Amino acid sequence: MMENKKRKPLDMLHGSIWNKLPLFALPVAATAILEQLFNASDIAVVGNFTGTGKTIAVAAVGANSSIISLIVNLFVGIALGANVVIANAIGRKDKDAVIKAVHTSIIIAILAGISVFIAGELVANPLLASLQVPKDVFPEALLYLRIYLIGMPVILLYNFEAAIFRSIGDTKTPLVILTISGILNVLLNLFFVAVLHMTVNGVAIATVISNAVSSVLLFYRLVITKELIHVEWKKLRIDREILGQIMRIGLPAGIQSAVFAVANIVIQSAINSLGTVVMAASSAAYNIEIFAYDILNSFSQACTTFVGQNYGAGQIKRCRKVLILCIVEDAVATACAIVLILLTGKALLSIFNNDPEVISVGYTRLIMVFSAYTFSMLYENMSGYMRGFGFSLIPAIVTTLGICGVRIFWIMAVFPSHKTFAGILTAYPASLSVTALLIFLVLVIYHPSKRLGTDKGEM
């Protein structure tokens, strides 16, 4: 991480696009996968080093996945708003706006993290109770959640810092730093659980410490960098105008991301009603399938950032080209990931829990969820495209109807007469196909590339 080896930002405004999209997207995917490994290593360690209580420990960590996703996804969406604002300012060559947006983003992250920590601790108990967590799992699940919430300020800070770097096309710095903290997380998990004989409290503490390290290292990089995103202590304040722009784009994007978690909380509640084995299997499968989703979603983020910069520069035709290439390249990359996971799925599931029943049920989830990924890929990229133009509210509303509405309806109306794991999982292809269709209709009707701005050429 030596500063004298200056990393040149990715030029999104000139030259070919197809070869630059993977350079942006794949490090984003790798970074997201490492973040998932934080939780995956938690499950793997407690599933192998907590003796006879391993199934309860795995279920306790898994019971929190939907809650944690709800919180983190909301603020990752807001961070994406910061990404768009900064990228758009870079495209316009507005240095003052870039500086204000960077420093405003840092303060937003810290204040939001503190607020989430305080509010979360107050509602942790009733929130878990509302998810029908079994009595034998509840104490461990509550302990894990309370400790995890302590780390929210540093977790959110890292995500906003990563979004700042991505706005200039630097997706490798967050990856390098998260690799360091990811290795630390695994080592601390093993130390606390295998050596000190702690349970879910040990892996939760390890996760908090690791996230603290990653956020501090990334902040240091922002302080020493010579790029436009350089951070100065004396400039750390909230600019109201910039805050408004970030929230106008980021809040709907955050709601759009959080809607998945809200709907999944409802689904998790239904899963919990099927018992500890299904809970453990679903948790293990989720921590594998999410790797393919991270690859899928990384091209959506690339689409948002590339479109954000090119829209700022007035290169509208180039924006449309970005969308087409993102869909094509995303389809290829995601298909490769799914095939690889399905070929090794049972072996991967055994890492988390070697109970044959857990492995069988978990593999069923992998197959059914992956069947919906074509719809998810289309929906994510079209949404990312519109966000790059600053058009965020309507896609968020449509997502709420398509994802949350369909999944809640499914669990409330269909599941009671089909109380099986497969009956629950059918909600995924049903909701994602509806959402993809709705987002496509919005894109056709609104047509941001024609409605917004005039093309200034390829420059």
XYZ file of C-alpha atoms in Angstrom:
459
model
C 0.000 0.000 0.000
C 2.879 2.366 -0.716
C 1.747 5.777 -1.889
C 4.760 6.307 -4.164
C 3.279 3.627 -6.412
C 0.345 5.791 -7.330
C -2.637 3.854 -8.675
C -4.092 5.585 -11.700
C -7.894 5.970 -11.516
C -9.888 4.031 -14.101
C -10.773 6.276 -17.042
C -14.495 5.755 -17.515
C -14.969 8.645 -19.937
C -12.704 7.664 -22.825
C -11.814 4.597 -24.883
C -13.365 1.143 -24.845
C -15.776 0.151 -22.094
C -16.068 -3.641 -22.305
C -12.591 -4.309 -20.917
C -12.895 -1.710 -18.144
C -16.144 -3.024 -16.681
C -14.562 -6.253 -15.352
C -11.609 -4.234 -14.009
C -14.122 -2.288 -11.931
C -16.662 -5.018 -11.176
C -14.548 -8.039 -10.276
C -12.627 -6.335 -7.432
C -16.009 -5.097 -6.147
C -17.288 -8.682 -6.247
C -14.162 -9.973 -4.526
C -14.522 -7.316 -1.821
C -18.172 -8.215 -1.239
C -17.283 -11.907 -1.094
C -14.672 -11.198 1.568
C -17.275 -9.255 3.536
C -19.560 -12.272 3.318
C -16.697 -14.471 4.485
C -16.759 -12.489 7.736
C -20.141 -14.010 8.492
C -19.373 -17.284 6.711
C -16.270 -17.822 8.820
C -18.399 -17.137 11.890
C -20.728 -19.982 10.903
C -17.920 -22.331 9.847
C -16.003 -21.866 13.097
C -18.961 -22.238 15.465
C -20.212 -25.135 13.334
C -16.968 -27.044 13.840
C -15.569 -25.947 17.218
C -18.547 -25.677 19.568
C -19.093 -29.391 20.171
C -22.607 -30.670 20.715
C -24.053 -27.167 20.528
C -22.852 -26.566 16.980
C -26.284 -26.703 15.306
C -27.722 -24.201 17.779
C -24.697 -21.923 17.333
C -24.974 -22.030 13.522
C -28.710 -21.362 13.712
C -28.083 -18.434 16.113
C -25.721 -16.715 13.690
C -27.988 -17.489 10.742
C -31.056 -16.124 12.507
C -29.392 -12.702 12.444
C -28.467 -12.681 8.746
C -31.684 -11.043 7.559
C -31.560 -8.374 10.301
C -27.934 -7.534 9.589
C -28.641 -7.447 5.837
C -31.519 -5.032 6.424
C -29.295 -2.569 8.285
C -26.184 -2.854 6.138
C -28.045 -2.856 2.797
C -29.914 0.312 3.724
C -26.699 2.222 4.311
C -24.791 0.608 1.460
C -27.532 2.068 -0.735
C -27.015 5.501 0.798
C -23.259 5.068 0.250
C -24.082 4.335 -3.388
C -25.778 7.739 -3.444
C -22.457 9.259 -2.381
C -20.754 7.273 -5.134
C -23.114 8.704 -7.774
C -22.798 12.290 -6.510
C -18.989 12.103 -6.505
C -18.819 10.320 -9.881
C -21.170 12.858 -11.452
C -19.081 15.738 -10.048
C -15.925 14.136 -11.456
C -17.590 13.900 -14.874
C -18.479 17.624 -14.645
C -14.920 18.387 -13.412
C -16.407 20.090 -10.316
C -13.577 19.666 -7.783
C -15.315 21.633 -5.035
C -18.367 19.368 -5.157
C -16.144 16.273 -5.021
C -14.370 17.523 -1.894
C -17.612 18.426 -0.140
C -19.233 15.108 -1.023
C -16.276 13.064 0.248
C -16.155 14.778 3.635
C -19.924 14.798 4.020
C -19.999 11.040 3.327
C -17.510 10.308 6.115
C -19.590 12.178 8.703
C -22.830 10.543 7.507
C -21.279 7.103 8.009
C -20.091 7.777 11.552
C -23.306 9.422 12.742
C -25.463 6.740 11.112
C -23.385 3.985 12.691
C -23.749 5.440 16.166
C -27.493 5.907 15.690
C -27.977 2.336 14.468
C -25.972 0.979 17.387
C -28.093 2.802 19.974
C -31.442 2.053 18.323
C -30.483 -1.541 17.610
C -29.566 -2.317 21.188
C -32.966 -1.018 22.308
C -34.984 -3.212 19.928
C -32.726 -6.289 19.617
C -34.742 -8.466 21.993
C -38.255 -7.804 20.610
C -36.934 -7.878 17.034
C -35.543 -11.388 17.395
C -38.676 -12.468 19.251
C -40.787 -11.339 16.297
C -38.838 -13.707 14.024
C -40.025 -16.776 15.939
C -36.461 -17.797 16.808
C -36.699 -21.107 18.734
C -36.209 -20.890 22.509
C -33.035 -22.978 22.458
C -31.472 -20.656 19.848
C -32.722 -17.295 21.145
C -30.107 -16.522 23.890
C -27.174 -17.179 21.560
C -28.796 -15.245 18.702
C -29.416 -12.238 20.942
C -25.844 -12.276 22.244
C -24.425 -12.333 18.712
C -26.674 -9.470 17.555
C -25.889 -7.214 20.531
C -22.137 -7.551 20.016
C -22.424 -7.112 16.234
C -24.350 -3.860 16.703
C -21.422 -2.388 18.638
C -19.438 -2.496 15.402
C -21.969 -0.632 13.258
C -20.052 2.709 13.221
C -16.922 1.083 11.750
C -18.910 -1.238 9.456
C -20.792 1.670 7.889
C -17.647 3.813 7.760
C -15.850 1.159 5.717
C -18.737 0.907 3.234
C -18.870 4.671 2.679
C -15.089 4.837 2.310
C -15.190 2.029 -0.255
C -17.906 3.896 -2.186
C -15.680 6.989 -2.265
C -12.799 5.039 -3.802
C -15.106 3.379 -6.332
C -16.355 6.761 -7.545
C -12.923 7.363 -9.127
C -12.713 3.799 -10.440
C -10.396 2.504 -7.715
C -11.931 -0.799 -6.613
C -8.637 -2.472 -5.750
C -7.742 -0.449 -2.645
C -10.887 -1.537 -0.717
C -10.178 -5.124 -1.806
C -6.571 -5.104 -0.572
C -7.521 -3.644 2.790
C -10.472 -5.968 3.267
C -8.229 -8.922 2.458
C -6.027 -7.943 5.389
C -8.942 -7.574 7.782
C -10.588 -10.738 6.413
C -7.555 -12.838 7.263
C -7.496 -11.205 10.692
C -11.169 -12.080 11.154
C -10.605 -15.790 10.490
C -7.601 -15.908 12.829
C -9.518 -14.143 15.608
C -12.515 -16.470 15.112
C -10.276 -19.490 15.637
C -8.539 -17.908 18.612
C -11.691 -16.897 20.468
C -13.662 -20.097 19.769
C -11.114 -22.901 19.365
C -8.574 -21.600 21.910
C -10.639 -19.602 24.424
C -13.721 -21.856 23.991
C -16.110 -18.944 23.431
C -19.218 -19.461 21.273
C -21.106 -16.919 19.148
C -19.786 -14.088 21.310
C -16.247 -14.912 20.152
C -17.030 -14.735 16.441
C -19.054 -11.540 16.906
C -16.153 -9.834 18.697
C -13.785 -10.974 15.934
C -16.072 -9.450 13.292
C -16.204 -6.088 15.088
C -12.421 -5.929 15.506
C -11.798 -6.859 11.860
C -14.200 -4.211 10.569
C -12.560 -1.616 12.799
C -9.180 -2.439 11.258
C -10.496 -2.205 7.673
C -12.228 1.149 8.261
C -9.152 2.681 9.926
C -6.808 1.506 7.156
C -9.119 2.801 4.434
C -9.470 6.146 6.209
C -5.671 6.380 6.354
C -5.539 5.813 2.598
C -8.036 8.632 2.069
C -5.892 10.952 4.177
C -2.640 10.235 2.318
C -3.974 9.965 -1.255
C -3.223 12.773 -3.715
C -6.411 12.194 -5.707
C -9.480 14.438 -5.582
C -10.976 12.238 -2.846
C -8.238 13.246 -0.387
C -9.603 13.723 3.158
C -8.523 16.540 5.489
C -9.551 16.540 9.146
C -10.425 20.240 9.137
C -12.873 19.745 6.250
C -14.881 16.971 7.915
C -18.318 18.532 8.055
C -21.730 18.056 6.462
C -22.580 20.214 3.462
C -26.359 20.512 3.418
C -26.709 20.771 -0.348
C -24.477 17.749 -0.927
C -26.283 15.863 1.840
C -29.561 16.494 0.041
C -28.147 15.176 -3.236
C -26.737 12.061 -1.585
C -29.988 11.307 0.213
C -32.126 11.995 -2.857
C -30.263 9.277 -4.746
C -28.974 7.120 -1.910
C -31.995 6.821 0.355
C -34.277 5.302 -2.303
C -31.367 3.046 -3.365
C -30.896 2.056 0.262
C -34.596 1.341 0.643
C -34.446 -0.674 -2.576
C -31.609 -2.784 -1.129
C -33.196 -3.010 2.304
C -36.474 -4.210 0.804
C -34.744 -7.495 0.053
C -33.844 -7.802 3.718
C -37.342 -6.809 4.882
C -38.884 -9.459 2.657
C -36.238 -11.956 3.726
C -37.036 -11.316 7.386
C -40.570 -12.467 6.613
C -39.148 -15.484 4.789
C -36.699 -16.149 7.646
C -39.602 -16.180 10.058
C -41.285 -18.878 7.942
C -38.019 -20.830 7.757
C -37.650 -20.638 11.541
C -41.060 -22.272 11.903
C -39.706 -25.397 10.168
C -37.154 -26.110 12.893
C -33.452 -25.905 13.725
C -32.196 -28.202 10.931
C -33.874 -26.138 8.198
C -32.599 -22.948 9.851
C -29.023 -24.246 9.871
C -29.272 -25.511 6.270
C -30.741 -22.259 4.973
C -28.098 -20.219 6.779
C -25.245 -22.299 5.345
C -26.690 -22.182 1.800
C -27.222 -18.421 1.993
C -23.563 -17.926 2.830
C -22.620 -19.822 -0.344
C -25.213 -18.493 -2.789
C -24.370 -14.921 -1.825
C -20.983 -15.310 -3.547
C -22.700 -15.612 -6.923
C -24.958 -12.680 -6.057
C -21.920 -10.544 -5.209
C -20.579 -11.124 -8.723
C -23.996 -10.331 -10.184
C -24.360 -7.146 -8.151
C -20.826 -5.894 -8.883
C -21.731 -5.202 -12.517
C -24.773 -3.253 -11.347
C -22.453 -1.069 -9.267
C -20.150 -0.695 -12.249
C -23.140 0.367 -14.337
C -24.104 3.019 -11.790
C -20.608 4.496 -11.514
C -19.783 4.447 -15.240
C -23.160 5.986 -16.093
C -22.731 8.536 -13.282
C -19.444 9.831 -14.640
C -20.513 9.770 -18.285
C -23.817 11.464 -17.544
C -21.896 14.186 -15.698
C -19.728 14.595 -18.805
C -22.805 14.678 -21.054
C -21.923 11.451 -22.902
C -25.402 9.945 -23.121
C -24.746 7.430 -25.919
C -21.884 6.044 -23.881
C -24.285 5.572 -20.944
C -26.571 3.377 -23.049
C -23.586 1.334 -24.198
C -22.600 0.780 -20.567
C -25.993 -0.792 -19.781
C -25.852 -3.253 -22.684
C -22.302 -4.344 -21.912
C -23.035 -4.711 -18.193
C -25.960 -7.061 -18.878
C -23.945 -9.217 -21.301
C -20.803 -9.435 -19.165
C -22.800 -9.906 -15.969
C -24.709 -12.825 -17.499
C -21.482 -14.604 -18.428
C -19.722 -13.996 -15.094
C -22.742 -14.970 -12.978
C -23.416 -18.136 -14.995
C -19.822 -19.280 -14.457
C -20.133 -18.644 -10.713
C -23.408 -20.579 -10.436
C -22.062 -23.605 -12.309
C -18.977 -23.693 -10.104
C -21.013 -23.428 -6.903
C -23.484 -26.139 -7.917
C -20.657 -28.512 -8.840
C -19.038 -28.050 -5.423
C -22.170 -27.173 -3.454
C -22.430 -30.209 -1.191
C -18.752 -30.061 -0.287
C -19.070 -26.344 0.478
C -22.139 -26.928 2.643
C -20.260 -29.553 4.635
C -17.744 -26.876 5.658
C -20.493 -25.179 7.636
C -22.221 -28.291 8.919
C -21.507 -31.935 8.015
C -24.958 -33.200 9.011
C -26.260 -35.042 5.868
C -29.774 -33.689 6.373
C -28.496 -30.120 6.636
C -26.439 -30.585 3.446
C -29.399 -32.010 1.505
C -31.797 -29.247 2.542
C -29.145 -26.583 1.905
C -28.479 -27.831 -1.638
C -32.198 -27.614 -2.386
C -32.063 -23.931 -1.493
C -29.075 -23.341 -3.796
C -30.885 -24.825 -6.807
C -34.144 -22.946 -6.261
C -32.579 -19.558 -5.530
C -30.201 -19.759 -8.495
C -33.161 -20.457 -10.775
C -34.177 -16.822 -10.240
C -30.800 -15.186 -10.908
C -31.497 -14.290 -14.553
C -34.323 -12.037 -13.393
C -32.150 -10.646 -10.600
C -29.306 -9.805 -13.005
C -31.624 -7.924 -15.373
C -33.349 -6.043 -12.589
C -30.092 -5.058 -10.837
C -28.418 -3.676 -13.955
C -31.449 -1.722 -15.123
C -31.802 -0.229 -11.647
C -28.082 0.588 -11.527
C -28.368 2.310 -14.910
C -31.190 4.541 -13.739
C -29.389 5.379 -10.491
C -26.407 6.610 -12.524
C -28.710 9.307 -13.925
C -29.838 10.177 -10.399
C -33.190 8.498 -11.017
C -33.677 6.452 -7.864
C -37.099 6.908 -6.282
C -39.377 5.119 -8.767
C -37.148 2.009 -9.006
C -37.236 1.829 -5.205
C -41.027 1.972 -5.163
C -41.269 -0.654 -7.903
C -38.861 -2.906 -6.012
C -40.927 -2.584 -2.865
C -43.985 -3.758 -4.782
C -42.215 -6.491 -6.706
C -39.935 -7.945 -4.036
C -41.492 -7.146 -0.702
C -45.098 -7.281 -1.872
C -44.864 -10.607 -3.687
C -42.774 -12.321 -0.996
C -44.990 -11.195 1.873
C -48.085 -12.222 -0.096
C -46.471 -15.590 -0.810
C -45.656 -16.300 2.840
C -49.034 -15.074 4.054
C -51.250 -16.602 1.370
C -49.400 -19.545 -0.233
C -47.088 -20.937 2.443
C -49.838 -21.833 4.974
C -51.163 -24.476 2.544
C -47.671 -25.617 1.392
C -45.628 -25.708 4.606
C -42.406 -27.030 3.119
C -38.982 -25.503 2.514
C -39.560 -25.684 -1.254
C -42.870 -23.901 -0.737
C -41.022 -21.004 0.875
C -38.234 -20.839 -1.701
C -40.617 -20.541 -4.663
C -41.149 -16.975 -3.481
C -37.715 -16.058 -4.913
C -38.313 -16.723 -8.637
C -41.883 -15.441 -8.320
C -40.865 -12.085 -6.809
C -37.741 -11.498 -8.919
C -39.470 -12.189 -12.238
C -42.251 -9.726 -11.378
C -39.707 -7.097 -10.290
C -37.579 -7.472 -13.435
C -40.662 -6.948 -15.611
C -41.746 -3.872 -13.634
C -38.274 -2.295 -13.732
C -38.084 -2.886 -17.499
C -41.431 -1.133 -17.963
C -40.231 1.823 -15.882
C -37.044 2.045 -17.959
C -39.001 2.005 -21.230
C -41.522 4.583 -20.032
C -39.084 6.971 -18.354
C -36.142 6.501 -20.769
C -33.587 8.596 -18.803
C -31.024 8.698 -21.634
C -33.511 10.641 -23.797
C -35.171 12.652 -21.067
C -31.977 13.884 -19.419
C -29.335 15.978 -21.130
C -27.832 16.189 -24.577
C -25.006 13.968 -25.802
C -21.645 15.763 -26.109
C -19.975 12.916 -27.987
C -17.254 10.524 -26.977
C -14.839 13.332 -26.090
